[in-house]
Short mmCIF file of C-alpha atoms and ligand atoms in Angstrom, two decimals:
data_model
loop_
_atom_site.label_atom_id
_atom_site.label_comp_id
_atom_site.label_asym_id
_atom_site.label_seq_id
_atom_site.Cartn_x
_atom_site.Cartn_y
_atom_site.Cartn_z
CA MET A 1138 -11.33 -11.11 13.42
CA GLN A 1139 -10.40 -10.94 9.77
CA VAL A 1140 -6.81 -9.99 9.03
CA LEU A 1141 -6.38 -8.29 5.66
CA LEU A 1142 -2.76 -8.41 4.58
CA SER A 1143 -2.43 -5.73 1.91
CA PHE A 1144 0.60 -4.70 -0.11
CA ASP A 1145 1.28 -1.71 -2.35
CA TYR A 1146 3.04 -3.28 -5.33
CA GLU A 1147 5.40 -0.65 -6.71
CA LEU A 1148 8.91 0.72 -7.25
CA PHE A 1149 10.41 3.61 -5.23
CA PHE A 1150 9.72 7.24 -6.14
CA GLY A 1151 12.86 8.96 -4.89
CA THR A 1152 15.93 9.62 -7.04
CA GLU A 1153 16.41 5.84 -7.52
CA THR A 1154 13.36 3.75 -8.43
CA GLY A 1155 15.22 0.50 -7.78
CA SER A 1156 14.86 -2.59 -9.95
CA VAL A 1157 11.72 -4.58 -10.70
CA GLU A 1158 13.51 -7.72 -9.57
CA GLN A 1159 14.44 -6.44 -6.10
CA CYS A 1160 11.50 -4.13 -5.38
CA MET A 1161 8.70 -6.30 -6.70
CA ILE A 1162 9.41 -9.77 -8.08
CA ARG A 1163 11.69 -11.34 -5.47
CA PRO A 1164 9.96 -10.08 -2.29
CA THR A 1165 6.48 -10.74 -3.71
CA ASN A 1166 7.43 -14.33 -4.52
CA LEU A 1167 8.41 -14.77 -0.87
CA LEU A 1168 5.01 -13.38 0.18
CA LEU A 1169 3.19 -15.64 -2.26
CA ASP A 1170 5.07 -18.60 -0.74
CA LEU A 1171 3.29 -17.79 2.55
CA CYS A 1172 -0.07 -17.84 0.73
CA ARG A 1173 0.78 -21.25 -0.69
CA LYS A 1174 2.05 -22.66 2.59
CA TYR A 1175 -0.75 -21.44 4.87
CA GLY A 1176 -3.67 -21.12 2.45
CA ILE A 1177 -4.11 -17.41 3.23
CA ARG A 1178 -5.03 -14.64 0.77
CA MET A 1179 -3.40 -11.24 0.36
CA THR A 1180 -4.50 -8.11 -1.49
CA PHE A 1181 -2.06 -6.36 -3.81
CA PHE A 1182 -2.69 -2.72 -4.69
CA VAL A 1183 -0.94 -2.47 -8.02
CA ASP A 1184 0.69 0.79 -9.11
CA VAL A 1185 -1.03 0.75 -12.49
CA GLY A 1186 0.53 4.01 -13.73
CA TYR A 1187 3.88 2.23 -13.76
CA LEU A 1188 2.54 -0.66 -15.84
CA ILE A 1189 1.00 1.74 -18.35
CA GLN A 1190 4.32 3.58 -18.70
CA LEU A 1191 6.21 0.28 -19.00
CA GLU A 1192 3.96 -0.73 -21.84
CA ALA A 1193 4.20 2.68 -23.50
CA HIS A 1194 8.03 2.62 -23.43
CA ALA A 1195 8.61 -1.08 -24.13
CA GLY A 1196 8.51 -0.61 -27.90
CA ARG A 1197 11.46 1.79 -27.90
CA PHE A 1198 13.36 0.16 -25.03
CA PRO A 1199 13.24 -3.63 -25.38
CA GLU A 1200 14.81 -4.16 -21.92
CA LEU A 1201 11.51 -2.95 -20.46
CA THR A 1202 9.62 -5.78 -22.15
CA ASN A 1203 11.25 -8.19 -19.73
CA ASP A 1204 10.16 -6.08 -16.74
CA LEU A 1205 6.62 -5.89 -18.08
CA ASN A 1206 6.43 -9.63 -18.70
CA GLN A 1207 7.74 -10.45 -15.24
CA VAL A 1208 5.19 -8.17 -13.59
CA ARG A 1209 2.33 -9.51 -15.69
CA GLN A 1210 3.35 -13.08 -14.86
CA GLN A 1211 3.52 -12.29 -11.17
CA ILE A 1212 0.07 -10.69 -11.19
CA SER A 1213 -1.25 -13.84 -12.76
CA ASP A 1214 0.53 -15.87 -10.02
CA MET A 1215 -1.23 -13.70 -7.40
CA GLN A 1216 -4.58 -14.45 -8.98
CA ALA A 1217 -3.84 -18.17 -9.22
CA LEU A 1218 -3.46 -18.13 -5.41
CA ASN A 1219 -6.82 -16.33 -5.06
CA CYS A 1220 -5.10 -13.17 -3.99
CA ASP A 1221 -6.84 -9.93 -4.84
CA VAL A 1222 -5.39 -7.44 -7.31
CA GLN A 1223 -6.75 -3.92 -6.81
CA LEU A 1224 -6.12 -0.32 -7.80
CA HIS A 1225 -3.29 1.85 -6.48
CA ILE A 1226 -2.79 5.21 -8.18
CA HIS A 1227 0.44 7.20 -8.22
CA PRO A 1228 -0.46 9.81 -10.82
CA HIS A 1229 3.08 11.21 -11.06
CA TRP A 1230 3.69 8.48 -13.65
CA GLU A 1231 1.78 10.81 -15.99
CA LYS A 1232 4.83 13.12 -15.99
CA SER A 1233 7.60 10.51 -15.57
CA ALA A 1234 9.49 8.78 -18.38
CA TYR A 1235 12.26 6.28 -19.15
CA ASP A 1236 15.39 7.71 -20.79
CA GLY A 1237 17.07 4.48 -21.89
CA GLN A 1238 18.98 4.12 -18.61
CA LYS A 1239 16.52 4.80 -15.85
CA TRP A 1240 13.11 6.17 -14.95
CA ASN A 1241 13.12 9.90 -14.41
CA ILE A 1242 10.53 10.34 -11.73
CA VAL A 1243 8.83 13.72 -11.66
CA THR A 1244 6.72 14.30 -8.54
CA ASP A 1245 6.60 18.08 -8.16
CA GLY A 1246 3.08 19.32 -8.73
CA CYS A 1247 1.81 15.86 -9.75
CA TYR A 1248 2.34 13.51 -6.78
CA LYS A 1249 -1.31 13.22 -5.79
CA LEU A 1250 -4.58 13.14 -7.73
CA ASP A 1251 -5.60 16.44 -6.13
CA ASP A 1252 -2.75 18.10 -8.09
CA PHE A 1253 -4.67 17.47 -11.33
CA SER A 1254 -7.77 19.08 -12.86
CA ASP A 1255 -11.20 17.44 -12.59
CA ALA A 1256 -11.04 16.31 -16.21
CA GLU A 1257 -7.54 14.87 -15.73
CA ILE A 1258 -8.58 13.02 -12.56
CA GLU A 1259 -11.53 11.45 -14.32
CA GLN A 1260 -9.38 10.43 -17.24
CA ILE A 1261 -6.55 9.00 -15.09
CA VAL A 1262 -8.84 7.00 -12.81
CA LYS A 1263 -10.83 5.57 -15.72
CA ARG A 1264 -7.76 4.72 -17.76
CA TYR A 1265 -5.91 3.06 -14.87
CA ALA A 1266 -8.97 1.12 -13.69
CA HIS A 1267 -9.69 -0.04 -17.23
CA TYR A 1268 -6.10 -1.19 -17.69
CA LEU A 1269 -6.19 -3.22 -14.48
CA GLN A 1270 -9.59 -4.67 -15.24
CA THR A 1271 -8.42 -5.82 -18.65
CA LEU A 1272 -5.25 -7.30 -17.17
CA THR A 1273 -6.96 -9.23 -14.35
CA ASN A 1274 -10.28 -9.90 -16.03
CA LYS A 1275 -11.91 -8.97 -12.73
CA PRO A 1276 -13.83 -5.86 -11.65
CA VAL A 1277 -11.86 -3.22 -9.79
CA THR A 1278 -13.73 -2.61 -6.53
CA SER A 1279 -11.10 -1.39 -4.05
CA PHE A 1280 -8.67 1.50 -4.05
CA ARG A 1281 -5.69 2.78 -2.14
CA ALA A 1282 -4.31 6.24 -2.89
CA GLY A 1283 -0.60 6.65 -3.55
CA GLY A 1284 1.01 8.22 -0.49
CA TRP A 1285 -2.40 7.98 1.29
CA CYS A 1286 -3.38 11.22 -0.50
CA VAL A 1287 -7.07 10.42 -0.98
CA GLN A 1288 -8.33 13.85 0.09
CA PRO A 1289 -10.40 15.72 -0.81
CA PHE A 1290 -12.43 12.64 -1.70
CA SER A 1291 -15.22 14.83 -3.10
CA ARG A 1292 -13.04 15.15 -6.22
CA LEU A 1293 -12.96 11.35 -6.68
CA ALA A 1294 -16.46 10.31 -5.62
CA LYS A 1295 -18.23 10.73 -8.95
CA VAL A 1296 -15.77 8.79 -11.09
CA PHE A 1297 -15.34 6.09 -8.43
CA ALA A 1298 -19.10 5.52 -8.27
CA GLU A 1299 -19.27 5.47 -12.06
CA ILE A 1300 -16.64 2.75 -12.48
CA GLY A 1301 -17.76 0.65 -9.51
CA ILE A 1302 -15.10 1.29 -6.88
CA GLN A 1303 -16.87 0.64 -3.58
CA CYS A 1304 -14.12 0.43 -1.05
CA ASP A 1305 -11.25 2.72 -0.11
CA SER A 1306 -8.39 1.69 2.15
CA SER A 1307 -6.18 4.79 2.29
CA VAL A 1308 -7.10 6.11 5.74
CA PHE A 1309 -5.09 5.28 8.86
CA PRO A 1310 -6.82 6.88 11.86
CA GLY A 1311 -4.70 9.53 13.54
CA GLY A 1312 -2.32 9.84 10.59
CA GLN A 1313 -1.44 13.27 9.29
CA PHE A 1314 1.28 14.66 7.06
CA GLN A 1315 1.69 17.75 4.93
CA SER A 1316 4.64 18.48 2.65
CA PRO A 1317 5.08 19.84 -0.87
CA HIS A 1318 4.10 16.34 -2.09
CA TYR A 1319 1.97 14.79 0.64
CA ASP A 1320 -1.29 16.07 2.04
CA PHE A 1321 -3.48 13.93 4.26
CA ASP A 1322 -5.15 14.38 7.62
CA PHE A 1323 -6.95 11.46 9.27
CA THR A 1324 -6.92 12.85 12.80
CA ALA A 1325 -10.73 13.19 12.76
CA VAL A 1326 -11.20 9.42 12.46
CA PRO A 1327 -11.57 7.64 15.83
CA ARG A 1328 -8.66 5.34 16.63
CA PHE A 1329 -9.33 1.60 16.19
CA SER A 1330 -12.28 2.51 13.98
CA PRO A 1331 -14.26 -0.30 12.37
CA ALA A 1332 -15.07 -0.11 8.65
CA TYR A 1333 -17.65 2.60 7.90
CA ARG A 1334 -19.72 3.93 5.02
CA PHE A 1335 -19.10 7.45 3.72
CA GLU A 1336 -19.94 9.80 0.85
CA ASP A 1337 -17.76 12.83 0.03
CA ASP A 1338 -15.34 12.89 2.94
CA VAL A 1339 -13.33 9.77 3.85
CA CYS A 1340 -13.20 10.93 7.48
CA VAL A 1341 -16.95 11.38 7.97
CA PRO A 1342 -19.14 8.27 8.32
CA VAL A 1343 -22.50 8.48 6.53
CA PRO A 1344 -25.02 5.68 7.09
CA ASN A 1345 -25.87 4.08 3.75
CA GLY A 1346 -23.11 6.10 2.04
CA ARG A 1347 -22.06 4.82 -1.38
CA PHE A 1348 -18.52 3.95 -0.30
CA VAL A 1349 -16.92 1.88 2.44
CA GLU A 1350 -13.76 2.95 4.20
CA LEU A 1351 -11.77 -0.03 5.39
CA PRO A 1352 -9.15 1.85 7.39
CA ILE A 1353 -5.60 0.62 7.64
CA ALA A 1354 -5.04 -0.25 11.31
CA SER A 1355 -2.98 2.36 13.13
CA TRP A 1356 -0.89 2.46 16.28
CA LEU A 1357 0.70 5.09 18.48
CA TYR A 1358 4.41 4.39 18.06
CA LYS A 1359 6.69 5.81 20.72
CA PRO A 1360 10.11 7.27 19.80
CA GLY A 1361 11.81 4.20 21.35
CA PHE A 1362 10.36 2.07 18.56
CA TYR A 1363 12.11 4.15 15.89
CA TRP A 1364 15.35 4.39 17.87
CA ARG A 1365 15.45 0.57 18.14
CA LEU A 1366 14.75 0.29 14.42
CA TYR A 1367 17.58 2.71 13.72
CA VAL A 1368 20.06 0.87 15.96
CA LEU A 1369 19.11 -2.66 14.84
CA GLY A 1370 19.45 -1.63 11.21
CA ARG A 1371 23.04 -0.70 11.90
CA LEU A 1372 23.87 -3.70 14.08
CA PHE A 1373 22.26 -6.35 11.86
CA PRO A 1374 22.06 -4.91 8.37
CA SER A 1375 21.54 -8.26 6.63
CA ARG A 1376 18.35 -8.97 8.61
CA HIS A 1377 17.01 -5.44 8.55
CA LYS A 1378 17.96 -4.23 5.09
CA MET A 1379 15.00 -3.71 2.75
CA MET A 1380 14.98 -5.98 -0.29
CA GLY A 1381 13.98 -3.06 -2.50
CA ASP A 1382 17.02 -1.29 -3.94
CA GLY A 1383 15.62 2.20 -4.51
CA THR A 1384 15.23 5.39 -2.47
CA PHE A 1385 12.13 6.89 -0.86
CA LEU A 1386 10.57 10.16 -1.83
CA ALA A 1387 11.59 12.62 0.89
CA GLN A 1388 9.17 13.29 3.76
CA PRO A 1389 10.72 16.44 5.23
CA GLY A 1390 10.58 16.66 9.02
CA ARG A 1391 9.07 13.20 9.40
CA LYS A 1392 12.17 11.48 10.78
CA THR A 1393 12.75 14.11 13.46
CA SER A 1394 9.12 13.98 14.49
CA VAL A 1395 8.95 10.18 14.97
CA LEU A 1396 12.24 10.16 16.90
CA THR A 1397 11.08 12.82 19.36
CA GLN A 1398 7.35 12.28 19.98
CA PRO A 1399 4.72 9.52 19.83
CA VAL A 1400 3.16 9.38 16.36
CA TRP A 1401 0.14 7.56 14.96
CA ASN A 1402 1.39 5.45 12.10
CA HIS A 1403 0.12 2.37 10.28
CA VAL A 1404 0.20 -1.20 11.38
CA SER A 1405 2.57 -2.63 8.82
CA SER A 1406 4.34 -5.78 7.72
CA ASP A 1407 7.30 -3.73 6.44
CA GLY A 1408 10.69 -4.17 8.08
CA TYR A 1409 10.86 -3.70 11.81
CA TYR A 1410 7.10 -2.96 12.05
CA ALA A 1411 6.32 -6.64 11.39
CA GLY A 1412 7.56 -7.59 14.86
CA MET A 1413 4.56 -5.73 16.36
CA LEU A 1414 1.82 -7.54 14.41
CA GLY A 1415 0.97 -10.16 17.05
CA LYS A 1416 0.57 -7.65 19.84
CA GLN A 1417 -1.33 -5.16 17.69
CA ALA A 1418 -3.74 -7.78 16.31
CA ALA A 1419 -4.48 -9.09 19.81
CA PHE A 1420 -5.27 -5.54 20.93
CA TYR A 1421 -7.64 -4.89 18.01
CA ASN A 1422 -9.27 -8.29 18.46
CA GLN A 1423 -9.88 -7.59 22.11
CA ARG A 1424 -11.62 -4.33 21.21
CA GLY A 1425 -13.95 -6.25 18.92
CA VAL A 1426 -12.66 -4.75 15.65
CA GLU A 1427 -13.87 -6.96 12.82
CA HIS A 1428 -11.30 -6.09 10.12
CA PHE A 1429 -7.61 -5.66 10.87
CA VAL A 1430 -5.98 -4.14 7.80
CA VAL A 1431 -2.18 -4.37 7.59
CA ILE A 1432 -0.28 -2.37 4.97
CA GLY A 1433 3.00 -3.53 3.50
CA HIS A 1434 5.20 -3.05 0.48
CA PRO A 1435 7.15 -5.86 -1.17
CA LYS A 1436 10.01 -3.34 -1.56
CA GLY A 1437 9.99 -2.83 2.24
CA LEU A 1438 10.29 -6.52 3.05
CA THR A 1439 13.32 -7.61 5.09
CA ILE A 1440 14.49 -11.05 6.23
CA TYR A 1441 13.37 -10.08 9.72
CA ALA A 1442 9.93 -8.93 8.47
CA LEU A 1443 9.37 -12.13 6.52
CA GLU A 1444 10.19 -14.24 9.60
CA GLN A 1445 7.91 -12.14 11.78
CA LEU A 1446 5.07 -12.20 9.25
CA GLU A 1447 5.32 -15.96 8.92
CA ARG A 1448 5.36 -16.38 12.68
CA PHE A 1449 2.29 -14.14 12.96
CA VAL A 1450 0.38 -16.17 10.36
CA ARG A 1451 1.49 -19.53 11.76
CA THR A 1452 0.55 -18.75 15.34
CA ASN A 1453 -2.77 -17.10 14.45
CA GLN A 1454 -4.02 -19.15 11.52
CA ASN A 1455 -6.68 -20.84 13.64
CA LYS A 1456 -7.60 -17.71 15.57
CA TYR A 1457 -8.08 -15.22 12.70
CA SER A 1458 -9.08 -15.60 9.06
CA PHE A 1459 -6.94 -14.08 6.30
CA PRO A 1460 -9.26 -13.15 3.40
CA SER A 1461 -8.68 -10.81 0.48
CA PHE A 1462 -10.56 -7.54 0.03
CA SER A 1463 -12.97 -8.88 -2.55
CA GLU A 1464 -14.02 -11.73 -0.28
CA LEU A 1465 -15.63 -9.20 2.06
CA GLU A 1466 -19.31 -8.48 1.60
CA TRP A 1467 -20.50 -4.87 1.58
CA SER A 1468 -24.11 -5.41 0.62
ZN1 ZN B 1136 2.26 3.55 -3.25
#
């Protein structure tokens, strides 16, 4: 089995974005240390809208130049370790700006690509992909939607095909959430699904389709999992506190739902989730799944998660391979 450790490289989008240092630079350096130590590769889905805004504001606000330089340096460190740098789009950056003190994040009516017109979508996707391609000097071939909001894919298919994006990794089978910001429904995708080709709908396999969906592995988490997370966080805050220092965009109703009923959620290296990786990977491997995609966020890294992730890699390095997205062949 191939284990694809993927990370969405970004700030927070709630009232506090958090700092570049704590949300991105410090935790990512700890992840890159694992790549160095074990010779594994990771894939980083970079929130390009943020970089474009950093660059746009850096002239007027010199303090942002330092943030931009640190991020650029770290992306080059990722590449030096043969990690993959791919496209993550949070289009709300189009409406968000820096006021000299902090980023004012505007998400209402612009959180997902589907909130924009066809012409705007085309322009955003092309501009972001071009920026990343220029920065990395590599083709952009894989995509993960901000907040998993990749639907309806029919609105993205044409521009994706045009710029050479072949692979999407936004789907986690069984996942579903609707709110004023979020809108995704992956309940139609069979659980433990292998990668599949598709055309206009990310949930409907089409043989010889132009695109490949490489779903994020998912798992039915029982309420006890979230109760333990909640309790441990209070008992051992230093081990379970996220390194990122911002606040999440609200997901109304989500907390109550996970604490009261089993919910399909992603397999993740974030926080308390990382303790499940060994068991989950063994289960997928036993079912013959070829690609086990794990999602994480540097901002969501904890001391506990880092220990668990390292233990997972150390104990499985001879059993599984740990490639990046672009090492996979889709021909
Ligand atoms: Zn994101």
